[in-house]
Phi, psi and omega in degrees: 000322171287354163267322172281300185313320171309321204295319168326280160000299202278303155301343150285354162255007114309290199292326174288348197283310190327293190283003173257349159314311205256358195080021168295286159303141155197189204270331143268152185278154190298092187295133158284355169305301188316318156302306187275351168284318188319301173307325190273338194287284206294339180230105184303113171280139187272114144342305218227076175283352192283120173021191129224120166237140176291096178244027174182146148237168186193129183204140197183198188263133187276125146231166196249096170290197209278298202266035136100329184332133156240113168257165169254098172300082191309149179163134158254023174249101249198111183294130160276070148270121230264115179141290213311186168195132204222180192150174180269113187230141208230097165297132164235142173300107181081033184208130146222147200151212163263139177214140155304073195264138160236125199247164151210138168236140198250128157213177210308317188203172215271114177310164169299321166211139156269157151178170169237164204260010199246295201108014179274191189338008240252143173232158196246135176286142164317315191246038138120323210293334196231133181259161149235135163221147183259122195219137175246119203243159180249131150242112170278332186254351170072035175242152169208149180219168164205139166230150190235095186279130200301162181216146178305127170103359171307128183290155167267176160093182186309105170276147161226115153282145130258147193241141186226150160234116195049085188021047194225130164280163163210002173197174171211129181225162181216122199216167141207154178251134177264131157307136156311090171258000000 
């Protein structure tokens, strides 16, 4: 009987030592609003559960024609010429809706300036070299894109974008921009 009563004993003192560790217990009381707001804040439900697949990529040089149509000239050699504009387009298979994106563009050394023409999401690396932008995009066709226009001061040499959806990579492109002769 003094064995049962220990091991009782010893598990109600693990488990009260647990719950006053973990907060079960606490010396004020627990709102349960406070709580499920909490949860709800720190664990976001993804708008979209569905799969997201890649059923095309394209990363090149951008033209427009005369009725506004945008195609994409594939190259991973890109002229450094002040104008040009190059960038990225993305098929997903089967989604329509909104989709949540994230690029980081890497390049060899730090441009003379950075910037975007929209004021959205964009952050800059300490050392000059890697942008990030957050972009909330509508696809009705389940297409998404970016482009970028060369600017004075733009570095040659080796580029990398990466494209992520819900911190999921989903493309990669490897480029450079060539001096112009």
């Amino acid at each position: 009987m003094k064995t049962i009563i220990m091991r009782i004993w010893t598990t109600t003192a693990v488990l009260a030592s647990f719950w006053l560790i973990s907060g079960a217990i606490s010396s004020e009381p627990i709102s349960a609003t406070s709580v499920l707001v909490e949860n709800a804040i720190s664990s976001p439900v993804p708008t979209n559960v569905k799969q997201i697949v890649v059923s095309n990529t394209e990363f090149g040089l951008k033209r427009v024609d005369s009725k506004g149509n945008v195609t994409i000239f594939q190259t991973t050699r890109v002229p450094l010429q002040e104008g040009n504009t190059y960038g990225w387009r993305i098929k997903l298979k089967d989604y329509r809706g909104e989709v949540k994106w994230r690029e980081v563009l890497r390049l060899p050394k730090p441009p003379e300036t950075w910037g975007t023409d929209n004021g959205e999401d964009f952050s800059i690396s300490a050392d000059g070299t890697t942008s990030v932008t957050r972009r909330t995009q509508s696809a009705p066709e389940g297409v998404i894109e970016n482009f970028w226009t060369i600017a004075p001061g733009d570095p040659v040499g080796k580029h990398r974008i990466e494209v992520y959806i819900d911190d999921r990579l989903i493309s990669t492109f490897e480029f450079e921009l060539i001096p112009v002769k």
